[in-house]
mmCIF file of C-alpha atoms in Angstrom:
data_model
loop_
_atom_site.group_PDB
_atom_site.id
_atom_site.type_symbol
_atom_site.label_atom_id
_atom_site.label_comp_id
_atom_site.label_asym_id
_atom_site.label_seq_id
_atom_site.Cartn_x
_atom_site.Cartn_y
_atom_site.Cartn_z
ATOM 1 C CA UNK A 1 27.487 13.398 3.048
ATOM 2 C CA UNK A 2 25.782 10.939 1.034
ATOM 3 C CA UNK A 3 22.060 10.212 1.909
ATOM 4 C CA UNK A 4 21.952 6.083 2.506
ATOM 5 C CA UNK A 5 18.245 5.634 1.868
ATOM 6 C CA UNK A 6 18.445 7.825 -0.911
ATOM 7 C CA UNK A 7 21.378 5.620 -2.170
ATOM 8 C CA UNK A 8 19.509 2.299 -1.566
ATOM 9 C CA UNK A 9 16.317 4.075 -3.237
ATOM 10 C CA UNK A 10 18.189 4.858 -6.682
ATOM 11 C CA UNK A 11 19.638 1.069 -5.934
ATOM 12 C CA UNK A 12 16.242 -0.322 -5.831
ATOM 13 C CA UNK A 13 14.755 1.805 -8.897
ATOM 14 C CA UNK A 14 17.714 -0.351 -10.964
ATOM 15 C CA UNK A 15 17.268 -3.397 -9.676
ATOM 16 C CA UNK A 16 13.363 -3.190 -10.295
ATOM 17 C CA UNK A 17 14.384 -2.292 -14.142
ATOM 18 C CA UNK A 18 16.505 -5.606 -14.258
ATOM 19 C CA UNK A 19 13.466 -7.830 -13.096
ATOM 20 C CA UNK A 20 10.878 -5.497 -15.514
ATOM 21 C CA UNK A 21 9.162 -2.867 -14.601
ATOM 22 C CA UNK A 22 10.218 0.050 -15.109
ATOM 23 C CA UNK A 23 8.654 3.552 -14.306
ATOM 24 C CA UNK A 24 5.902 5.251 -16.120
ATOM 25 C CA UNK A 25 4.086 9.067 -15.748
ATOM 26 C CA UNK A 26 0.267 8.734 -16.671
ATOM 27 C CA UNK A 27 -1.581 12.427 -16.846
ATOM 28 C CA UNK A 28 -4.792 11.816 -15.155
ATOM 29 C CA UNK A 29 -6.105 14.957 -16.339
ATOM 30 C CA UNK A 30 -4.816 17.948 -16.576
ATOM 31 C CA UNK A 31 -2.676 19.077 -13.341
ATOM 32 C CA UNK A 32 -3.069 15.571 -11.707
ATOM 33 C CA UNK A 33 -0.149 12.980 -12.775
ATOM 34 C CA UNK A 34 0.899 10.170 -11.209
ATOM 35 C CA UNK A 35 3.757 7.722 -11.402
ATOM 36 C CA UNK A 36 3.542 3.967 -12.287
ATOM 37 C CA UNK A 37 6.001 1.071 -12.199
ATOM 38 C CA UNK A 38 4.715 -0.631 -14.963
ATOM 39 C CA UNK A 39 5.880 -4.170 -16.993
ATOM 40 C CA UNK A 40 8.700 -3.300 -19.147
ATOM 41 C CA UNK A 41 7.468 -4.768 -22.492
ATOM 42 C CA UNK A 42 4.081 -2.359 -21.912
ATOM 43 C CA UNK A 43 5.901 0.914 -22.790
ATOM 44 C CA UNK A 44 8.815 -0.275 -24.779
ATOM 45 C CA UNK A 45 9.298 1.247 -28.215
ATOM 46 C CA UNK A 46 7.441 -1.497 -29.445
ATOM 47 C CA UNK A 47 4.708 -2.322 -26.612
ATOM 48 C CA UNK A 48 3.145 -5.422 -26.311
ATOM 49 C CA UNK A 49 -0.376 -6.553 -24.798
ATOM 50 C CA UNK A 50 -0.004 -7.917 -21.485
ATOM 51 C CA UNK A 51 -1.287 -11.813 -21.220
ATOM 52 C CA UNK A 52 -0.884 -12.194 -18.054
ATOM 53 C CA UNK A 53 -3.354 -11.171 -14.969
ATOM 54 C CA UNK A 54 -2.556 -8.319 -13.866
ATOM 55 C CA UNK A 55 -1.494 -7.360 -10.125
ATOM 56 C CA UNK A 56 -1.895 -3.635 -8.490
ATOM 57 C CA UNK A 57 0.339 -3.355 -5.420
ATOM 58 C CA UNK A 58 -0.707 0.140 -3.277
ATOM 59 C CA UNK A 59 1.695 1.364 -0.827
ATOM 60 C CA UNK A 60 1.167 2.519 2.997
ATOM 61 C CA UNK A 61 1.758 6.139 4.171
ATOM 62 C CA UNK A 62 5.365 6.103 4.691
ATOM 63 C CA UNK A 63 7.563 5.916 1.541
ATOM 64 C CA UNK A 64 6.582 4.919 -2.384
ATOM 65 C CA UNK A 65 5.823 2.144 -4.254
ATOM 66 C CA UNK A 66 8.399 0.512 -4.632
ATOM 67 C CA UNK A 67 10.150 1.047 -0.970
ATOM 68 C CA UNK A 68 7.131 -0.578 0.232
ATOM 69 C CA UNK A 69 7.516 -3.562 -2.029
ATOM 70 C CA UNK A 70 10.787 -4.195 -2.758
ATOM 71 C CA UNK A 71 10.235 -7.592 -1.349
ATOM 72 C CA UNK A 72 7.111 -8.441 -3.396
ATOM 73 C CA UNK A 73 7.775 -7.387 -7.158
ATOM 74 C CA UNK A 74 10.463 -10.007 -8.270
ATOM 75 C CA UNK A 75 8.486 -12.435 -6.254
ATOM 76 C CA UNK A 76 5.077 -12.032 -8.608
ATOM 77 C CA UNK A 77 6.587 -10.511 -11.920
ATOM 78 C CA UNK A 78 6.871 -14.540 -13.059
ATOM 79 C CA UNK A 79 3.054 -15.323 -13.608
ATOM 80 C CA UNK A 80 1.515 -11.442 -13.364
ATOM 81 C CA UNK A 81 2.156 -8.348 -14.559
ATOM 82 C CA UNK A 82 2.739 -6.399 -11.712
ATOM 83 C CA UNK A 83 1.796 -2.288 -11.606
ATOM 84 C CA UNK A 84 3.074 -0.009 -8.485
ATOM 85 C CA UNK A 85 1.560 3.425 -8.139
ATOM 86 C CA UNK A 86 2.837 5.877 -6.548
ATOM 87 C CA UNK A 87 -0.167 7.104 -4.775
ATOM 88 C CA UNK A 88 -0.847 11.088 -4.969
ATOM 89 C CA UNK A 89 1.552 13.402 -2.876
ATOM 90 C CA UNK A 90 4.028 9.896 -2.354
ATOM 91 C CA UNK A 91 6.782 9.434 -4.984
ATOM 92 C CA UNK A 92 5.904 10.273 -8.292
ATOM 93 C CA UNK A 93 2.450 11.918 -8.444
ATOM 94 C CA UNK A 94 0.771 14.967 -7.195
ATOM 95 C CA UNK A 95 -2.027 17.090 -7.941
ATOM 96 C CA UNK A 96 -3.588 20.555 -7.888
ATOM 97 C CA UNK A 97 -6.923 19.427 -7.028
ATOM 98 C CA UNK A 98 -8.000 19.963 -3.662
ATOM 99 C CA UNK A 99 -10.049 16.632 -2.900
ATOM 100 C CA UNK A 100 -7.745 14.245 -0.291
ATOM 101 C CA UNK A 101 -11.057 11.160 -0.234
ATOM 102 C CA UNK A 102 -9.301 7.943 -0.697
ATOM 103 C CA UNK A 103 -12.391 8.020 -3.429
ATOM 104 C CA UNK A 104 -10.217 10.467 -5.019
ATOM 105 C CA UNK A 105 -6.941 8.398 -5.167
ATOM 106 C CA UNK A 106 -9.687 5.439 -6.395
ATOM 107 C CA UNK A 107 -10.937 7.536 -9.178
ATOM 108 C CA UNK A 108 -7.037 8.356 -10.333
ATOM 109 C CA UNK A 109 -6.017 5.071 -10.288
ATOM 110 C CA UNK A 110 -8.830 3.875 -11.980
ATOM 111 C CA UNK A 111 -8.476 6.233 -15.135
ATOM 112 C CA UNK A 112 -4.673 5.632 -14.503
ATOM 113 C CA UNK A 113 -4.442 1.848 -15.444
ATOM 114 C CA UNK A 114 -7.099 2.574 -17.903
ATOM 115 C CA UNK A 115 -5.116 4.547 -19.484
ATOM 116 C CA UNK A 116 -2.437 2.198 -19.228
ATOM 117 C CA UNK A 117 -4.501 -0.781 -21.340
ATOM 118 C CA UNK A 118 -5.204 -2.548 -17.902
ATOM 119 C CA UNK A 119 -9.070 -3.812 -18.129
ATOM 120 C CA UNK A 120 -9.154 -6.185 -14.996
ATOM 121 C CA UNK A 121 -7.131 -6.526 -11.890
ATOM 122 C CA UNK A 122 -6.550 -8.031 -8.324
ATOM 123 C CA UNK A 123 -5.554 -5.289 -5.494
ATOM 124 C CA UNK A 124 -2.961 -5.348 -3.000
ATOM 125 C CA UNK A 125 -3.416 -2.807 -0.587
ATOM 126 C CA UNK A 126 -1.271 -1.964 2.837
ATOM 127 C CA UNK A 127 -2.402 0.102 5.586
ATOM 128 C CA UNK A 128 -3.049 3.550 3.977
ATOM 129 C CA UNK A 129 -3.080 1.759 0.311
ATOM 130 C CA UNK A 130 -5.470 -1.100 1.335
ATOM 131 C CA UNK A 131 -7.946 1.628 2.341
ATOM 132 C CA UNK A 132 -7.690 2.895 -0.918
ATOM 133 C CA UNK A 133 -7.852 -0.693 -2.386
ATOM 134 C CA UNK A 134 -10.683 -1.266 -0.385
ATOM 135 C CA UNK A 135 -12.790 2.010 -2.071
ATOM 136 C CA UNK A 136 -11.500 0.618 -5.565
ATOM 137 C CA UNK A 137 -13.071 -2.482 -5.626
ATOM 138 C CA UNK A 138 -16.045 -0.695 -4.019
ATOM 139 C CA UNK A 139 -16.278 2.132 -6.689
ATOM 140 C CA UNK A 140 -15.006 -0.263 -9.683
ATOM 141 C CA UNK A 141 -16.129 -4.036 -9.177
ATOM 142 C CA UNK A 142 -15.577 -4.150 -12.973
ATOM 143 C CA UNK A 143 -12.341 -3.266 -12.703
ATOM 144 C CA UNK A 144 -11.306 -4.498 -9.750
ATOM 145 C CA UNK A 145 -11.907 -8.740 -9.396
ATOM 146 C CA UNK A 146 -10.176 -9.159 -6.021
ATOM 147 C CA UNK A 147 -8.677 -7.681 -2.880
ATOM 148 C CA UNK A 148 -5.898 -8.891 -0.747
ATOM 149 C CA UNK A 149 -4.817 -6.173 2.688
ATOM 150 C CA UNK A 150 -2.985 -6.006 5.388
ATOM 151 C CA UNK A 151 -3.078 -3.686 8.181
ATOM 152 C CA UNK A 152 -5.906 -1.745 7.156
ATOM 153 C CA UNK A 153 -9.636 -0.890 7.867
ATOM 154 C CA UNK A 154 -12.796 -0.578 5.032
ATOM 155 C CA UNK A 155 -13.590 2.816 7.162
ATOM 156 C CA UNK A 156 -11.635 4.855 10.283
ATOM 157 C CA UNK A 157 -14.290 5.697 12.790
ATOM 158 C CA UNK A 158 -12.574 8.606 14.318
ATOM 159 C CA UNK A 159 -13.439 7.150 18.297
ATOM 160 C CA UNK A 160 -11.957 3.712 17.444
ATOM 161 C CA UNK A 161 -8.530 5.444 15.270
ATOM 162 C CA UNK A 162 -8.079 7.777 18.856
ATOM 163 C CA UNK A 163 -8.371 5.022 21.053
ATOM 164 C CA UNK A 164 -5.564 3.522 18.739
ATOM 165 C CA UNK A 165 -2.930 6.461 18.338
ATOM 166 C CA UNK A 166 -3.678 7.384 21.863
ATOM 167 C CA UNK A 167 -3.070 4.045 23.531
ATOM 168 C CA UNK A 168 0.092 3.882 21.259
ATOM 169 C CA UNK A 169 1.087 7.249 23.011
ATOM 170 C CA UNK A 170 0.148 9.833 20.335
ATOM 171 C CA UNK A 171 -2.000 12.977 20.239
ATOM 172 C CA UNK A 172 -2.993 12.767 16.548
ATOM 173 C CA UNK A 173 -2.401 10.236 13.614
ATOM 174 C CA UNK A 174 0.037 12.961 11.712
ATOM 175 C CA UNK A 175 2.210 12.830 15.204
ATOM 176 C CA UNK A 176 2.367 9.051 14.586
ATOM 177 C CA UNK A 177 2.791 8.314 10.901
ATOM 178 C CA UNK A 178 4.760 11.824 9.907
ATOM 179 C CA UNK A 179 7.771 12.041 12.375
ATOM 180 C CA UNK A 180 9.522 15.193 12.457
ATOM 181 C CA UNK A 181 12.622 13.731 15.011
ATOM 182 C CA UNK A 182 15.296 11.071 14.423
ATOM 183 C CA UNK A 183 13.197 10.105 17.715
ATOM 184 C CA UNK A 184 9.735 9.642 15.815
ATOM 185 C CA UNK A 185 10.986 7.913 13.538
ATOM 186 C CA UNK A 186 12.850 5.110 15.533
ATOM 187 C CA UNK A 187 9.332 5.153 17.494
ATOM 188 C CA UNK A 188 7.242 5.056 13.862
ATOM 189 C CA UNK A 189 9.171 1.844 13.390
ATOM 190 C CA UNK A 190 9.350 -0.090 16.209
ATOM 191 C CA UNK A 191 5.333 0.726 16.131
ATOM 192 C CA UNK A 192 5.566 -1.476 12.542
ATOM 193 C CA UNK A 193 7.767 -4.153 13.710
ATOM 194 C CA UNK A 194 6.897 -7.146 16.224
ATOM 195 C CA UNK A 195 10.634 -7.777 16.668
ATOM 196 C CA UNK A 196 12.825 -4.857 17.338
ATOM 197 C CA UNK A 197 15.267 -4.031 14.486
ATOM 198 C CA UNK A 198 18.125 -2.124 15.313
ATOM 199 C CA UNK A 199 19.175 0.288 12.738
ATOM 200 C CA UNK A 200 22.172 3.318 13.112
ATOM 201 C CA UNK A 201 21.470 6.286 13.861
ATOM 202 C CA UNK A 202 22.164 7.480 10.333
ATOM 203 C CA UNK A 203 19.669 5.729 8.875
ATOM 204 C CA UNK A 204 16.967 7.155 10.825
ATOM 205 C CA UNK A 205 17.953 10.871 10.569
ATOM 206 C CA UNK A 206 18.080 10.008 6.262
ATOM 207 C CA UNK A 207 14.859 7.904 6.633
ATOM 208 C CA UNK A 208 13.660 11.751 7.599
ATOM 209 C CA UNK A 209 15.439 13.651 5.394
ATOM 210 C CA UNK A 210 14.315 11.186 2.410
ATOM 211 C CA UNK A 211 10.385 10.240 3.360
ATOM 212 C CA UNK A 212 7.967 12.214 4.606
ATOM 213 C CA UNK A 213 7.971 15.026 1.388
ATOM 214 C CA UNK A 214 4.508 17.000 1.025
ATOM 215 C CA UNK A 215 3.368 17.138 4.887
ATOM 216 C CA UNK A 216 0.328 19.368 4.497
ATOM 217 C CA UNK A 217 -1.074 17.319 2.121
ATOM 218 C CA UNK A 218 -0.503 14.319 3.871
ATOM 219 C CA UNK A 219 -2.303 15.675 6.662
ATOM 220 C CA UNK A 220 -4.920 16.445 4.929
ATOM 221 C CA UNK A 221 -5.043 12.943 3.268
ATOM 222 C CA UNK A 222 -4.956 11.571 7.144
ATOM 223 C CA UNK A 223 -7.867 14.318 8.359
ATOM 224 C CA UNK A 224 -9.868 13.082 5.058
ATOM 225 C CA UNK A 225 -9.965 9.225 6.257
ATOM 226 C CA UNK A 226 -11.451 9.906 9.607
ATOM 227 C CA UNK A 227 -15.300 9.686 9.405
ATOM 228 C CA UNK A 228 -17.810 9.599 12.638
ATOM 229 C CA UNK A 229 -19.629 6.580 13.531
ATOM 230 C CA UNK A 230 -23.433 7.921 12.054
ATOM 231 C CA UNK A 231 -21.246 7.850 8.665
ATOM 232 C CA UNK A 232 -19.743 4.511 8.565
ATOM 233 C CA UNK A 233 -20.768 2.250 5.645
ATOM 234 C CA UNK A 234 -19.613 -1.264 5.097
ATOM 235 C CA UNK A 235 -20.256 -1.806 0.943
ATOM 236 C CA UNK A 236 -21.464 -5.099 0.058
ATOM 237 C CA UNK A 237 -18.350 -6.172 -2.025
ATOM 238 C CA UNK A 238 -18.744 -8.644 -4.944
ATOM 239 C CA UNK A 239 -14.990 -9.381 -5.280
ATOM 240 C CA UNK A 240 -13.296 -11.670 -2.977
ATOM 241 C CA UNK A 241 -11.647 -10.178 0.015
ATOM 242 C CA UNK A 242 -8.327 -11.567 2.170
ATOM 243 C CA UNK A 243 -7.100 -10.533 4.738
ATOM 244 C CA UNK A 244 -3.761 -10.987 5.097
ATOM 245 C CA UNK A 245 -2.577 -9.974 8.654
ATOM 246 C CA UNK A 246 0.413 -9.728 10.987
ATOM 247 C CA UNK A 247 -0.664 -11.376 14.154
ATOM 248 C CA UNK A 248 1.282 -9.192 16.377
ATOM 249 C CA UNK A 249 0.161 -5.473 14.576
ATOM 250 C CA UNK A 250 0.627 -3.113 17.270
ATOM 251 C CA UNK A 251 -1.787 -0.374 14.658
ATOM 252 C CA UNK A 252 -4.499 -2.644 13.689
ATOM 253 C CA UNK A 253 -5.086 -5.827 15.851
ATOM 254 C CA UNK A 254 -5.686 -9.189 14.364
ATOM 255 C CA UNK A 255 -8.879 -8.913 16.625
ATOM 256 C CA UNK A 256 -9.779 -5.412 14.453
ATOM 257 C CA UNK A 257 -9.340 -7.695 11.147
ATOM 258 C CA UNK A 258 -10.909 -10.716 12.484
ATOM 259 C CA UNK A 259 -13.759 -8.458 13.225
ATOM 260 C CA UNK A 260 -13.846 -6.618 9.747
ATOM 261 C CA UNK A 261 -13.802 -9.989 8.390
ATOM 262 C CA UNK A 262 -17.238 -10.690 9.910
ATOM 263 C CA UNK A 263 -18.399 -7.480 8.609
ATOM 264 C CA UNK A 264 -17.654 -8.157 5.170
ATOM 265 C CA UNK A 265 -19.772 -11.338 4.960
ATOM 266 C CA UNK A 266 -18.942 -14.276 3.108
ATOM 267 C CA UNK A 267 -16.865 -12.873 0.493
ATOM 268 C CA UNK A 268 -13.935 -12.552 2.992
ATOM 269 C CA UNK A 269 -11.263 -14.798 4.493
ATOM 270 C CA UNK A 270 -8.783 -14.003 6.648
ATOM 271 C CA UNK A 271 -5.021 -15.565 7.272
ATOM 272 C CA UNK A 272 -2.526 -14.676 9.754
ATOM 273 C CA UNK A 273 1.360 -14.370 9.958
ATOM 274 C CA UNK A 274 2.848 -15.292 13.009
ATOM 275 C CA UNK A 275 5.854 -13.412 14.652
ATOM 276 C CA UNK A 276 5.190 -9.943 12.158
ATOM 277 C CA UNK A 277 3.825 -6.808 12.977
ATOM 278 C CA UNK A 278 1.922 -3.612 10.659
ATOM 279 C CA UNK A 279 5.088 -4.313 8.560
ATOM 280 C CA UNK A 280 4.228 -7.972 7.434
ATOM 281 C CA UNK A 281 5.583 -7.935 3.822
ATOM 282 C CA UNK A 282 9.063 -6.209 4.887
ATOM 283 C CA UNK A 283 9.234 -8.389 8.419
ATOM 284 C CA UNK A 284 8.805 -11.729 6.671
ATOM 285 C CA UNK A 285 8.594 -11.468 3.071
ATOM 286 C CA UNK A 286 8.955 -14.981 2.192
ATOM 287 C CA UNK A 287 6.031 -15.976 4.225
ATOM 288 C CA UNK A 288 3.845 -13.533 3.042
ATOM 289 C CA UNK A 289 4.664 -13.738 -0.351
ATOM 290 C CA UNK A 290 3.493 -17.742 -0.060
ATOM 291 C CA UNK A 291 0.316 -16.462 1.503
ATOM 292 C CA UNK A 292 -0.414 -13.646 -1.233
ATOM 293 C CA UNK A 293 0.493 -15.899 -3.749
ATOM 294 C CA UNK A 294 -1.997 -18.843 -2.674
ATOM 295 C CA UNK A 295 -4.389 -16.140 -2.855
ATOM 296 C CA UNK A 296 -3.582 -15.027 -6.238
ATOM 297 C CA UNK A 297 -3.898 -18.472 -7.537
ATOM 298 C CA UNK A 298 -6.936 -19.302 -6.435
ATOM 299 C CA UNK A 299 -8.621 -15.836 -8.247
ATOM 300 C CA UNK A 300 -6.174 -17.249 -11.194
ATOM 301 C CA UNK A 301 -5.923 -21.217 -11.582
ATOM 302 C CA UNK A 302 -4.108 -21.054 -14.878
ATOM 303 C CA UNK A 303 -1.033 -19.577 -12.849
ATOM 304 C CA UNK A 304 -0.895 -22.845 -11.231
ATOM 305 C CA UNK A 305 0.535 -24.755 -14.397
#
């Protein structure tokens, strides 16, 4: 029987082709490769230099690049040029190496969109990706000129992520975020939701079957974000930082982000969506998509004409 997310995955990987980008392998060095969606006229047989500023969208822990914004590309491919990684041991890219920091998914990205001609960029990170976004602009403020997440924290303090997955009625953050039932994963999404979505049953057991690839090394990924409180640094970003937040995440709490935001200083601001859970960009695109794109404009007037 045919696998429908797999179906609506090979959909999606066409229809991202028709409004250009289209999908790119970068060797990062040798055994670590990892897969962009990148603007079509970049790697066409005669590639041109891209004039416009350039957007980085990084994915959360469940599904690729592009699952995770399906909603956002077609939206922002107009005024930017938009690059999706698939982030390592999701999608496209994996490596031998046996580092699982976000520092190390930082570093690979960096040389990654180097690689691909990309000198300056704005971030888009959610959940799992903004924590990663978050270590990019920290590691590369020359590469990276601004930050825009959702759902995500600069650093997990391993008392405040228990209190989370345990109040949410988990033993460990692998439990939560890599399902191994049809069961899990209803639960995994109703977590990411504010309003419930009913899907069939189908969908759920091929959700599994299609998703959660590469589990040790996910797990190890998780294990590598938790940090105790005597290690917990807050950088002193130079880039501006938004926060762009559903106001009903069950996972991270507008009060978590509101807090964050304080933490950060004066280089951060902070928006909420109402009526959207973790899942704000896939619960109510349109309305995020305004928000992000405010943001964008302000880093980038010219995009305004």
């Amino acid at each position: 029987m045919v696998n429908i997310v797999k179906s609506y995955w090979s959909l999606l990987h066409w229809l991202m082709k028709v409004v250009g980008v289209t999908p790119c392998t970068v060797e990062i060095e040798p055994g670590t490769v990892m897969r962009f969606w990148v603007p079509s006229e970049t790697v066409s047989k005669k590639p041109k230099v891209v004039s416009k500023p350039v957007v980085v969208l990084l994915h959360g822990f469940c599904g690729d690049g592009i699952m995770n914004w399906q909603f956002q590309i077609n939206a922002l491919t107009k005024k930017y040029a938009v690059y999706v990684p698939d982030l390592l041991f999701f999608g496209g890219s994996i490596t031998d190496k046996p580092d699982r920091s976000p520092g190390f998914q930082a570093e690979c990205l960096a040389v990654g969109l180097r690689k691909l001609g990309v000198e300056k960029c704005s971030v888009v990170g959610f959940s799992y990706g903004g924590m990663v976004a978050f270590k990019m602009a920290e590691l590369y403020p020359e590469l990276v000129e601004s930050v825009a997440v959702s759902g995500s924290v600069v650093a997990m303090m391993e008392s405040i992520i228990m209190n989370i997955v345990k109040g949410l009625g988990f033993s460990s953050c692998s439990e939560m975020l890599m399902p191994t039932t049809v069961k899990g994963v209803k639960e995994l999404l109703s977590l990411g939701t504010h309003k419930k979505i009913q899907f069939p049953h189908r969908f759920h057991k091929d959700f599994l079957e299609m998703m959660f690839a590469n589990r040790k090394e996910r797990a190890e990924l998780l294990e590598s974000l938790v940090i105790s409180y005597k290690d917990v640094y807050i950088p002193k970003f130079q880039q501006r930082i938004h926060l762009l937040w559903g106001e009903n995440d069950k996972i991270f709490k507008l009060k978590l982000a509101e807090n964050m935001k304080e933490k950060i200083g004066d280089k951060a601001t902070i928006e909420g969506i109402k009526n959207a859970g973790h899942l704000v960009h896939l619960e109510r695109p349109c309305v995020y998509n305004r928000c992000l794109k405010h943001f964008l404009s302000s880093i980038h007037p010219d995009t305004n004409k």
